[in-house]
Short mmCIF file of C-alpha atoms and ligand atoms in Angstrom, two decimals:
data_model
loop_
_atom_site.label_atom_id
_atom_site.label_comp_id
_atom_site.label_asym_id
_atom_site.label_seq_id
_atom_site.Cartn_x
_atom_site.Cartn_y
_atom_site.Cartn_z
CA MET A 1 0.00 0.00 0.00
CA ALA A 2 1.30 3.47 -0.86
CA LYS A 3 2.51 5.51 2.10
CA PRO A 4 -0.03 8.22 2.91
CA PRO A 5 1.32 11.67 2.04
CA ALA A 6 2.96 13.65 4.83
CA ARG A 7 0.99 16.42 6.54
CA PHE A 8 2.42 19.52 8.12
CA VAL A 9 0.59 21.34 10.88
CA CYS A 10 1.13 24.81 12.37
CA ALA A 11 1.41 24.63 16.15
CA ALA A 12 0.05 28.14 16.56
CA CYS A 13 -3.14 28.04 14.51
CA GLY A 14 -3.60 24.40 13.56
CA ALA A 15 -3.53 25.05 9.80
CA VAL A 16 -2.59 22.03 7.69
CA THR A 17 -0.27 22.32 4.67
CA PRO A 18 1.10 19.66 2.34
CA LYS A 19 4.68 20.91 2.65
CA TRP A 20 6.95 22.39 5.25
CA ALA A 21 7.52 26.15 5.38
CA GLY A 22 9.42 28.43 7.73
CA ARG A 23 6.42 30.68 8.15
CA CYS A 24 2.78 29.71 8.42
CA GLU A 25 0.79 31.33 5.64
CA THR A 26 -2.39 31.28 7.69
CA CYS A 27 -1.28 33.00 10.88
CA GLY A 28 2.09 34.42 9.89
CA GLU A 29 4.00 32.81 12.78
CA TRP A 30 7.57 31.67 12.20
CA ASN A 31 8.94 28.21 12.95
CA THR A 32 5.65 26.74 14.05
CA ILE A 33 5.16 24.20 11.26
CA ALA A 34 6.04 20.61 11.96
CA GLU A 35 5.32 17.31 10.33
CA GLU A 36 2.45 15.36 11.78
CA ALA A 37 2.14 11.63 11.62
CA PRO A 38 -0.46 10.86 8.95
CA ALA A 39 -3.80 9.71 10.23
CA SER A 40 -4.06 5.97 9.84
CA ALA A 41 -6.12 5.15 6.78
CA GLY A 42 -9.27 4.16 8.63
CA PRO A 43 -11.83 1.83 7.26
CA GLY A 44 -14.38 4.57 6.65
CA LEU A 45 -18.04 3.69 6.79
CA HIS A 46 -18.64 0.27 5.29
CA LYS A 47 -22.16 -0.49 4.29
CA HIS A 48 -22.01 -3.99 5.64
CA ALA A 49 -20.45 -3.33 9.02
CA ALA A 50 -22.88 -3.84 11.87
CA ALA A 51 -24.33 -0.63 13.26
CA ARG A 52 -26.59 -0.01 16.18
CA LYS A 53 -29.64 2.21 15.72
CA LEU A 54 -29.68 5.26 17.99
CA ALA A 55 -32.40 5.39 20.58
CA PHE A 56 -33.74 8.92 20.24
CA VAL A 57 -35.49 10.39 23.25
CA ASP A 58 -37.74 13.40 23.89
CA LEU A 59 -36.10 16.66 24.76
CA ALA A 60 -38.50 17.03 27.65
CA GLY A 61 -37.50 14.81 30.51
CA SER A 62 -36.16 15.06 33.98
CA THR A 63 -32.45 15.57 34.37
CA ALA A 64 -30.94 16.58 37.66
CA PRO A 65 -28.39 19.39 37.58
CA PRO A 66 -24.87 17.98 37.59
CA PRO A 67 -23.56 17.26 41.07
CA ARG A 68 -20.72 19.55 41.98
CA THR A 69 -17.87 19.45 44.38
CA PRO A 70 -16.95 22.92 45.58
CA VAL A 71 -13.20 23.33 45.63
CA GLY A 72 -13.38 25.60 48.64
CA ILE A 73 -11.83 28.62 46.94
CA ALA A 74 -14.83 30.87 46.33
CA GLU A 75 -13.30 32.83 43.44
CA LEU A 76 -12.47 29.60 41.62
CA ASP A 77 -15.81 27.95 42.39
CA ARG A 78 -17.67 30.94 41.00
CA VAL A 79 -15.90 30.66 37.66
CA LEU A 80 -16.44 26.90 37.56
CA GLY A 81 -20.15 27.50 38.03
CA GLY A 82 -20.28 26.27 41.62
CA GLY A 83 -17.58 23.64 41.76
CA LEU A 84 -16.07 20.75 39.87
CA VAL A 85 -18.42 18.46 37.97
CA PRO A 86 -17.47 14.76 38.05
CA ALA A 87 -16.16 13.37 34.76
CA SER A 88 -15.64 16.85 33.34
CA ALA A 89 -12.53 18.26 31.74
CA VAL A 90 -11.30 21.76 32.49
CA LEU A 91 -8.55 23.56 30.63
CA LEU A 92 -6.69 26.18 32.68
CA ALA A 93 -4.81 28.34 30.23
CA GLY A 94 -2.47 31.23 30.79
CA ASP A 95 0.94 32.72 30.18
CA PRO A 96 3.89 30.85 31.63
CA GLY A 97 4.61 32.15 35.12
CA ILE A 98 1.20 33.71 35.71
CA GLY A 99 0.36 31.37 38.59
CA LYS A 100 -1.48 28.35 37.16
CA SER A 101 0.49 25.77 39.13
CA THR A 102 0.12 27.87 42.27
CA LEU A 103 -3.65 28.11 41.86
CA LEU A 104 -4.04 24.39 41.21
CA LEU A 105 -1.83 23.38 44.09
CA GLN A 106 -3.95 25.54 46.38
CA ALA A 107 -7.14 24.10 44.88
CA ALA A 108 -5.83 20.56 45.25
CA ALA A 109 -4.88 21.16 48.88
CA SER A 110 -8.26 22.69 49.62
CA LEU A 111 -10.09 19.70 48.13
CA ALA A 112 -7.82 17.27 49.94
CA ALA A 113 -8.52 19.07 53.21
CA GLY A 114 -12.21 18.39 52.57
CA GLY A 115 -11.48 14.68 52.46
CA HIS A 116 -11.34 14.29 48.67
CA ARG A 117 -8.77 12.26 46.82
CA VAL A 118 -6.66 14.46 44.56
CA LEU A 119 -3.88 13.46 42.20
CA TYR A 120 -1.39 16.01 40.97
CA ILE A 121 0.77 15.00 38.04
CA SER A 122 3.52 17.40 37.17
CA GLY A 123 5.29 17.06 33.86
CA GLU A 124 7.17 20.32 34.24
CA GLU A 125 8.59 20.28 37.68
CA ALA A 126 10.37 17.70 39.76
CA ILE A 127 8.80 16.53 43.01
CA GLU A 128 11.25 18.72 44.97
CA GLN A 129 10.11 21.84 43.14
CA VAL A 130 6.46 21.12 43.82
CA ARG A 131 7.31 20.43 47.46
CA LEU A 132 9.15 23.73 47.72
CA ARG A 133 6.15 25.57 46.32
CA ALA A 134 3.87 23.76 48.76
CA LEU A 135 6.15 24.77 51.58
CA ARG A 136 6.00 28.38 50.49
CA LEU A 137 2.23 28.17 50.34
CA GLY A 138 2.05 26.60 53.78
CA LEU A 139 0.53 23.49 52.28
CA SER A 140 3.30 20.97 52.76
CA GLN A 141 1.06 18.79 54.95
CA ALA A 142 -1.75 18.63 52.38
CA ARG A 143 -2.78 15.06 51.65
CA LEU A 144 -2.44 14.96 47.90
CA GLU A 145 -0.90 12.32 45.75
CA LEU A 146 1.91 13.79 43.77
CA ALA A 147 3.80 12.36 40.82
CA ALA A 148 6.25 13.72 38.28
CA ALA A 149 5.57 12.04 34.94
CA ILE A 150 5.16 12.72 31.26
CA ASN A 151 4.61 9.27 29.83
CA LEU A 152 0.93 8.97 29.12
CA ARG A 153 0.99 5.19 29.13
CA ASP A 154 2.15 5.20 32.78
CA ILE A 155 -0.25 7.96 33.68
CA ALA A 156 -3.19 6.20 32.08
CA ALA A 157 -2.40 2.94 33.86
CA SER A 158 -2.28 4.78 37.18
CA LEU A 159 -5.46 6.74 36.54
CA GLU A 160 -7.46 3.65 35.61
CA ALA A 161 -7.13 2.75 39.26
CA ALA A 162 -8.16 6.21 40.48
CA ARG A 163 -11.92 5.88 40.21
CA ASP A 164 -12.45 7.36 43.64
CA ALA A 165 -10.46 10.52 42.87
CA THR A 166 -12.32 13.83 42.75
CA MET A 167 -9.74 15.81 40.80
CA VAL A 168 -6.71 14.98 38.72
CA VAL A 169 -4.37 17.79 37.70
CA ILE A 170 -2.13 17.49 34.65
CA ASP A 171 0.49 20.24 34.73
CA SER A 172 0.92 20.77 31.78
CA ILE A 173 -0.68 19.20 28.70
CA GLN A 174 2.26 20.41 26.62
CA THR A 175 4.63 18.11 28.46
CA MET A 176 2.58 14.95 27.97
CA TRP A 177 3.99 12.30 25.68
CA LEU A 178 2.19 9.44 24.01
CA ASP A 179 4.73 6.92 22.71
CA SER A 180 2.49 5.77 19.86
CA ILE A 181 2.85 9.15 18.21
CA ASP A 182 5.99 9.96 16.41
CA SER A 183 6.52 13.57 17.45
CA ALA A 184 7.83 15.57 20.38
CA PRO A 185 5.75 16.65 23.40
CA GLY A 186 4.06 19.99 22.80
CA THR A 187 3.39 19.37 19.11
CA VAL A 188 -0.14 19.53 17.84
CA SER A 189 -0.57 15.81 17.44
CA GLN A 190 0.88 14.99 20.88
CA VAL A 191 -1.19 17.61 22.67
CA ARG A 192 -4.35 16.58 20.88
CA ALA A 193 -3.89 12.86 21.38
CA SER A 194 -2.78 13.20 25.02
CA ALA A 195 -5.73 15.41 25.85
CA PHE A 196 -8.11 13.03 24.12
CA GLU A 197 -6.73 10.11 26.09
CA LEU A 198 -6.86 11.95 29.43
CA ILE A 199 -10.38 13.21 28.86
CA ARG A 200 -11.51 9.71 27.94
CA LEU A 201 -10.04 8.47 31.23
CA ALA A 202 -11.83 11.19 33.15
CA LYS A 203 -15.15 10.26 31.54
CA SER A 204 -14.74 6.56 32.25
CA SER A 205 -13.35 6.90 35.78
CA ARG A 206 -15.60 9.89 36.58
CA PHE A 207 -13.03 12.22 38.10
CA ALA A 208 -12.70 15.83 37.05
CA ILE A 209 -9.55 16.44 35.09
CA VAL A 210 -7.83 19.81 35.02
CA LEU A 211 -5.37 20.32 32.18
CA VAL A 212 -2.90 23.17 32.38
CA GLY A 213 -2.18 24.74 29.00
CA HIS A 214 0.40 27.41 28.32
CA VAL A 215 -0.64 30.19 26.03
CA THR A 216 1.59 31.61 23.34
CA LYS A 217 2.14 35.33 23.08
CA ASP A 218 -0.68 35.86 20.61
CA GLY A 219 -3.20 34.27 22.96
CA ALA A 220 -3.62 30.89 21.29
CA ILE A 221 -3.30 27.97 23.63
CA ALA A 222 -0.04 26.58 22.43
CA GLY A 223 -0.59 23.40 20.56
CA PRO A 224 -3.37 24.84 19.74
CA ARG A 225 -7.04 25.79 19.81
CA VAL A 226 -7.96 22.14 19.26
CA LEU A 227 -8.07 21.73 23.00
CA GLU A 228 -10.75 24.32 23.52
CA HIS A 229 -13.51 22.28 21.96
CA MET A 230 -12.43 19.00 23.53
CA VAL A 231 -12.95 20.17 27.11
CA ASP A 232 -16.07 21.15 29.03
CA ALA A 233 -14.71 24.37 30.45
CA VAL A 234 -11.93 26.74 29.47
CA LEU A 235 -10.60 29.10 32.09
CA TYR A 236 -8.01 31.74 31.34
CA PHE A 237 -5.75 32.93 34.10
CA GLU A 238 -4.51 36.34 33.20
CA GLY A 239 -2.94 39.43 34.61
CA ASP A 240 -0.02 41.68 34.17
CA ARG A 241 3.10 40.12 35.60
CA GLY A 242 4.20 43.49 36.94
CA HIS A 243 1.01 43.71 38.99
CA GLN A 244 -0.21 41.51 41.78
CA PHE A 245 -3.75 41.04 40.45
CA ARG A 246 -4.74 37.89 38.63
CA ILE A 247 -8.06 37.38 36.95
CA LEU A 248 -9.52 33.95 36.33
CA ARG A 249 -11.93 34.20 33.44
CA GLY A 250 -14.32 31.55 32.21
CA VAL A 251 -14.53 31.67 28.42
CA LYS A 252 -16.41 28.41 27.93
CA ASN A 253 -18.38 26.36 30.39
CA ARG A 254 -20.75 23.56 29.55
CA TYR A 255 -21.84 23.45 33.18
CA GLY A 256 -22.14 27.10 34.08
CA ALA A 257 -22.16 30.69 32.94
CA THR A 258 -19.24 32.02 30.99
CA ASP A 259 -17.88 35.51 31.48
CA GLU A 260 -17.63 34.94 35.19
CA ILE A 261 -14.41 36.08 36.74
CA GLY A 262 -12.51 35.36 39.89
CA VAL A 263 -10.05 37.88 41.25
CA PHE A 264 -6.88 36.94 43.07
CA GLU A 265 -3.88 38.73 44.40
CA MET A 266 -0.44 37.11 44.10
CA THR A 267 1.22 37.45 47.48
CA GLU A 268 4.36 36.14 49.13
CA SER A 269 2.43 33.10 50.27
CA GLY A 270 0.44 32.31 47.15
CA LEU A 271 -2.82 33.51 45.67
CA ALA A 272 -5.19 35.34 47.97
CA GLU A 273 -8.84 35.73 47.05
CA VAL A 274 -10.11 39.24 46.49
CA PRO A 275 -13.78 39.23 47.44
CA ASN A 276 -14.20 42.97 46.93
CA PRO A 277 -12.10 43.91 43.91
CA SER A 278 -13.52 47.40 43.46
CA ALA A 279 -12.17 48.54 46.80
CA LEU A 280 -8.76 47.17 45.91
CA PHE A 281 -8.65 48.60 42.40
CA LEU A 282 -9.54 52.02 43.73
CA ALA A 283 -7.33 51.85 46.80
CA GLU A 284 -4.51 53.91 45.36
CA ARG A 285 -6.63 56.50 43.63
CA ARG A 286 -5.56 60.08 44.26
CA GLY A 287 -8.42 62.52 44.54
CA ASN A 288 -7.53 65.77 42.93
CA VAL A 289 -5.73 64.85 39.76
CA SER A 290 -6.90 65.61 36.28
CA GLY A 291 -7.16 62.81 33.73
CA SER A 292 -8.72 60.24 36.03
CA ALA A 293 -12.26 58.86 35.97
CA VAL A 294 -13.85 55.90 37.73
CA PHE A 295 -15.54 53.42 35.43
CA ALA A 296 -18.43 51.37 36.81
CA GLY A 297 -17.76 48.21 34.88
CA LEU A 298 -19.11 44.73 34.79
CA GLU A 299 -17.10 41.56 34.54
CA GLY A 300 -19.47 38.72 33.87
CA THR A 301 -22.25 39.29 36.35
CA ARG A 302 -19.95 41.07 38.68
CA PRO A 303 -19.85 44.83 38.97
CA MET A 304 -16.37 46.23 39.32
CA LEU A 305 -15.13 49.77 39.67
CA VAL A 306 -11.80 50.66 38.14
CA GLU A 307 -9.90 53.84 37.56
CA VAL A 308 -9.23 54.99 34.00
CA GLN A 309 -6.19 57.23 33.79
CA CYS A 310 -5.23 59.47 30.96
CA LEU A 311 -2.21 61.65 30.40
CA LEU A 312 -1.74 64.13 27.59
CA ALA A 313 1.76 65.30 26.75
CA PRO A 314 2.48 67.98 24.16
CA ASN A 315 3.88 66.72 20.88
CA PRO A 316 4.07 69.68 18.54
CA GLY A 317 5.75 67.94 15.62
CA GLY A 318 5.54 64.50 14.08
CA SER A 319 2.84 61.96 14.56
CA PRO A 320 1.41 61.85 18.08
CA ARG A 321 1.69 58.69 20.16
CA ARG A 322 -1.31 56.75 21.38
CA SER A 323 -0.33 54.30 24.05
CA VAL A 324 -2.97 52.13 25.71
CA ILE A 325 -2.63 49.66 28.55
CA GLY A 326 -5.59 47.51 29.54
CA TRP A 327 -7.98 48.71 26.86
CA ASP A 328 -8.51 48.54 23.13
CA SER A 329 -6.33 51.00 21.22
CA GLY A 330 -8.69 50.93 18.23
CA ARG A 331 -11.47 52.13 20.48
CA LEU A 332 -9.33 54.95 21.82
CA SER A 333 -8.66 56.13 18.26
CA MET A 334 -12.37 56.04 17.58
CA LEU A 335 -13.17 58.12 20.66
CA LEU A 336 -10.47 60.66 19.75
CA ALA A 337 -11.97 60.93 16.27
CA VAL A 338 -15.48 61.37 17.67
CA LEU A 339 -14.26 64.03 20.12
CA GLU A 340 -12.55 65.91 17.32
CA THR A 341 -15.27 65.64 14.68
CA ARG A 342 -18.39 65.91 16.83
CA CYS A 343 -17.21 68.04 19.73
CA GLY A 344 -14.35 70.04 18.22
CA LEU A 345 -11.87 68.82 20.84
CA ARG A 346 -8.58 68.48 19.00
CA LEU A 347 -5.92 66.33 20.61
CA ASN A 348 -3.71 65.73 17.58
CA ALA A 349 -0.90 67.85 18.95
CA SER A 350 -0.71 65.68 22.07
CA ASP A 351 0.57 62.25 22.89
CA VAL A 352 -2.20 60.29 24.61
CA TYR A 353 -1.43 57.70 27.28
CA LEU A 354 -4.32 55.66 28.59
CA ASN A 355 -4.04 53.22 31.45
CA ILE A 356 -6.44 51.06 33.39
CA ALA A 357 -5.06 51.23 36.92
CA GLY A 358 -4.24 47.96 38.67
CA GLY A 359 -3.38 45.95 35.57
CA LEU A 360 -6.96 44.99 34.71
CA ARG A 361 -7.95 44.50 31.07
CA ILE A 362 -11.30 45.90 30.12
CA GLY A 363 -13.19 44.71 27.07
CA GLU A 364 -16.50 46.47 27.59
CA PRO A 365 -17.55 49.31 25.27
CA ALA A 366 -19.36 50.67 28.34
CA ALA A 367 -15.99 52.10 29.38
CA ASP A 368 -16.20 54.65 26.55
CA LEU A 369 -17.78 57.34 28.68
CA ALA A 370 -15.21 56.95 31.47
CA VAL A 371 -12.38 57.12 28.92
CA VAL A 372 -13.84 60.26 27.40
CA ALA A 373 -14.26 61.78 30.87
CA ALA A 374 -10.60 61.05 31.63
CA LEU A 375 -9.53 62.51 28.26
CA VAL A 376 -11.61 65.65 28.63
CA SER A 377 -10.51 66.06 32.22
CA ALA A 378 -6.87 65.82 31.13
CA ALA A 379 -7.43 68.27 28.29
CA ALA A 380 -9.08 70.76 30.63
CA ASP A 381 -6.59 70.01 33.40
CA GLN A 382 -9.55 69.74 35.73
CA PRO A 383 -10.20 66.70 37.92
CA THR A 384 -13.47 64.87 37.45
CA ASP A 385 -15.77 64.84 40.45
CA PRO A 386 -14.03 62.31 42.76
CA GLY A 387 -17.39 61.03 44.00
CA MET A 388 -18.68 60.22 40.54
CA VAL A 389 -18.61 57.04 38.45
CA PHE A 390 -19.03 56.88 34.67
CA PHE A 391 -20.39 54.33 32.26
CA GLY A 392 -21.92 54.39 28.78
CA GLU A 393 -21.07 53.42 25.24
CA VAL A 394 -20.26 56.12 22.70
CA GLY A 395 -21.52 55.97 19.13
CA LEU A 396 -19.93 57.50 16.05
CA SER A 397 -22.16 60.55 16.10
CA GLY A 398 -21.10 61.29 19.66
CA GLU A 399 -24.29 59.96 21.21
CA VAL A 400 -24.04 58.15 24.52
CA ARG A 401 -25.73 54.77 24.36
CA GLN A 402 -27.34 52.50 26.92
CA VAL A 403 -25.38 49.62 28.39
CA ALA A 404 -26.49 46.46 30.16
CA GLN A 405 -27.12 46.17 33.88
CA ALA A 406 -27.02 49.82 34.85
CA GLU A 407 -28.56 48.99 38.20
CA SER A 408 -25.87 46.60 39.37
CA ARG A 409 -23.24 49.16 38.38
CA LEU A 410 -25.04 51.84 40.38
CA LYS A 411 -25.42 49.58 43.40
CA GLU A 412 -21.71 48.83 43.43
CA ALA A 413 -20.93 52.54 43.20
CA GLN A 414 -23.21 53.28 46.11
CA LYS A 415 -21.73 50.43 48.12
CA LEU A 416 -18.30 51.98 47.75
CA GLY A 417 -19.46 55.40 48.83
CA PHE A 418 -19.80 57.17 45.51
CA LEU A 419 -22.34 59.97 45.40
CA SER A 420 -23.21 60.33 41.74
CA ALA A 421 -23.11 58.56 38.43
CA CYS A 422 -22.77 59.93 34.93
CA LEU A 423 -24.64 57.61 32.58
CA PRO A 424 -26.50 57.48 29.26
CA ARG A 425 -29.73 59.43 29.00
CA ARG A 426 -32.72 57.16 28.91
CA ILE A 427 -34.94 57.47 25.93
CA ALA A 428 -38.49 57.41 27.23
CA ARG A 429 -39.71 54.78 24.81
CA GLY A 430 -39.21 51.21 25.96
CA ASN A 431 -36.89 51.99 28.85
CA ARG A 432 -38.15 50.88 32.18
CA PRO A 433 -37.54 53.32 34.99
CA LEU A 434 -34.11 53.10 36.48
CA PHE A 435 -33.84 52.40 40.15
CA ALA A 436 -31.25 54.70 41.66
CA PRO A 437 -29.89 53.49 44.97
CA ASP A 438 -30.36 55.83 47.91
CA GLY A 439 -27.89 58.65 48.10
CA LEU A 440 -26.75 58.38 44.49
CA THR A 441 -27.65 61.18 42.10
CA LEU A 442 -27.80 60.45 38.40
CA GLN A 443 -26.47 62.74 35.73
CA GLU A 444 -27.74 61.61 32.39
CA ILE A 445 -25.79 62.47 29.28
CA GLY A 446 -27.19 62.25 25.76
CA HIS A 447 -24.21 63.47 23.77
CA LEU A 448 -20.47 63.78 24.45
CA GLY A 449 -20.74 67.48 23.72
CA ASP A 450 -22.56 67.88 27.06
CA LEU A 451 -19.57 66.46 28.89
CA VAL A 452 -17.11 68.69 27.05
CA VAL A 453 -19.24 71.75 27.74
CA ARG A 454 -19.44 70.85 31.40
CA PHE A 455 -15.66 70.80 31.74
CA ALA A 456 -15.25 73.90 29.62
CA GLY A 457 -17.84 75.54 31.88
CA ARG A 458 -15.78 74.74 34.94
CA THR A 459 -12.52 76.00 33.52
CA GLY A 460 -14.26 79.00 32.03
CA GLN A 461 -12.39 78.47 28.79
CA SER A 462 -13.01 76.77 25.51
CA LEU A 463 -11.41 73.36 25.23
CA SER A 464 -11.00 73.24 21.49
P1 TYD B 501 3.48 29.45 38.79
O1 TYD B 501 2.30 28.96 39.52
O2 TYD B 501 4.69 28.60 38.76
O3 TYD B 501 3.10 29.85 37.29
P2 TYD B 501 2.67 28.93 36.06
O4 TYD B 501 2.38 27.57 36.57
O5 TYD B 501 1.47 29.63 35.48
O6 TYD B 501 3.79 28.94 35.08
O7 TYD B 501 3.79 30.88 39.44
C1 TYD B 501 4.95 31.49 39.15
C2 TYD B 501 5.09 32.86 39.72
O8 TYD B 501 4.35 33.13 40.89
C3 TYD B 501 6.53 33.01 40.07
O9 TYD B 501 7.05 34.04 39.27
C4 TYD B 501 6.57 33.35 41.51
C5 TYD B 501 5.18 33.74 41.86
N1 TYD B 501 4.79 33.27 43.20
C6 TYD B 501 4.55 34.20 44.19
O10 TYD B 501 4.67 35.40 44.01
N2 TYD B 501 4.15 33.76 45.43
C7 TYD B 501 4.01 32.45 45.71
O11 TYD B 501 3.66 32.08 46.84
C8 TYD B 501 4.28 31.49 44.66
C9 TYD B 501 4.14 30.03 44.90
C10 TYD B 501 4.64 31.94 43.42
MG1 MG B 502 3.51 25.86 36.22
#
């Protein structure tokens, strides 16, 4: 029989090409293409092979919600949807060094303390290294079963006998090695086949498996996205390594809501939960400085207040810089264009630096109004009202648009002692009345021009 033709696969994006190349044509990454063992020429669907008819059932029927085992770390349990589901597979993805092993060791110890059997298999670190970390975390007495291994055949044989385990951690999937596949650990085919094998074991032995996956710089889970659809839940652990905050974000969850987040702080002795992130993100806010505005944001179902900071520096010649940390730079350009075209506020002779304080990354368009407030405040060199929060999306004509869950944002603001909120004007039609918490006054804004005029009014000068 003729040898099946070779296939080459990009480790970054998963694209398949018939020949090797230094650079992947699909995603543009260099040195990511490697040969993959050809799929065995399967039998295909033979007409005569015996097949079993499927027993279709009604959609209506009684199904109990999946049983869950809370890990005992509230911020993690929230993102999981209430705890670990037996026989489920969770992918914990994040940059190397962000704290994935730390989080899982703490989770494992917490489960073990609750009397559950937990197996921790490290393919990256030797037993001594894991022990040292446990010592640092004050968990050296935790009753977990620890092994350093990468050979999937050994791991599978050991896990077959672990039917009473609640959680099995594989740290990391990129180090796993299946000897039947002719490529190195970390390659697409190894990662895919190892994950498949481990997930199959979890389903048959009914423990929850947590796979650690390192993410490449462009955000793809190295070796690659294929993992995301194989597992039941995908959690990203993210944060700026220069900051102590870490955010655990659920991006897929077959057993719970996505978009939930958990907030942690990396301390000397491991990850500490942050039950009230707003207070922490605002802790270092200085009152009377121009260019700062508090955004009443929402992460998943969770309201969160963060400070948006903006600095303008004169740049008389050349093209001005726009530097953004924690937000979308395309959106900043759009807001600058709207401010210039619709409100006559010209900032093209200034460098603009925008920063979300605390190292948080915001994706919500609802931050537009807070960003504009910070920009206008910087341009006018006038602080925004320190007792005010901002939220609202800005459209291309400069109109301020409604955003979801205004009431939870307002409640959070009131809880933290804010006195007023600047928010989109409600259009009478179809909007139900907004409940303003006691002690919070609402300032509704219909167009960005109103905000610019307000600042210009306070400085007594024209901003443009
Ligand atoms: P780690 O969990 O090893 O990251 P990952 O598994 O995602 O690669 O965490 C590594 C970083 O966390 C390391 O730079 C040191 C820091 N760290 C602390 O600050 N405090 C601690 O108690 C621990 C265990 C780690
Ligand atoms: Mg690690």
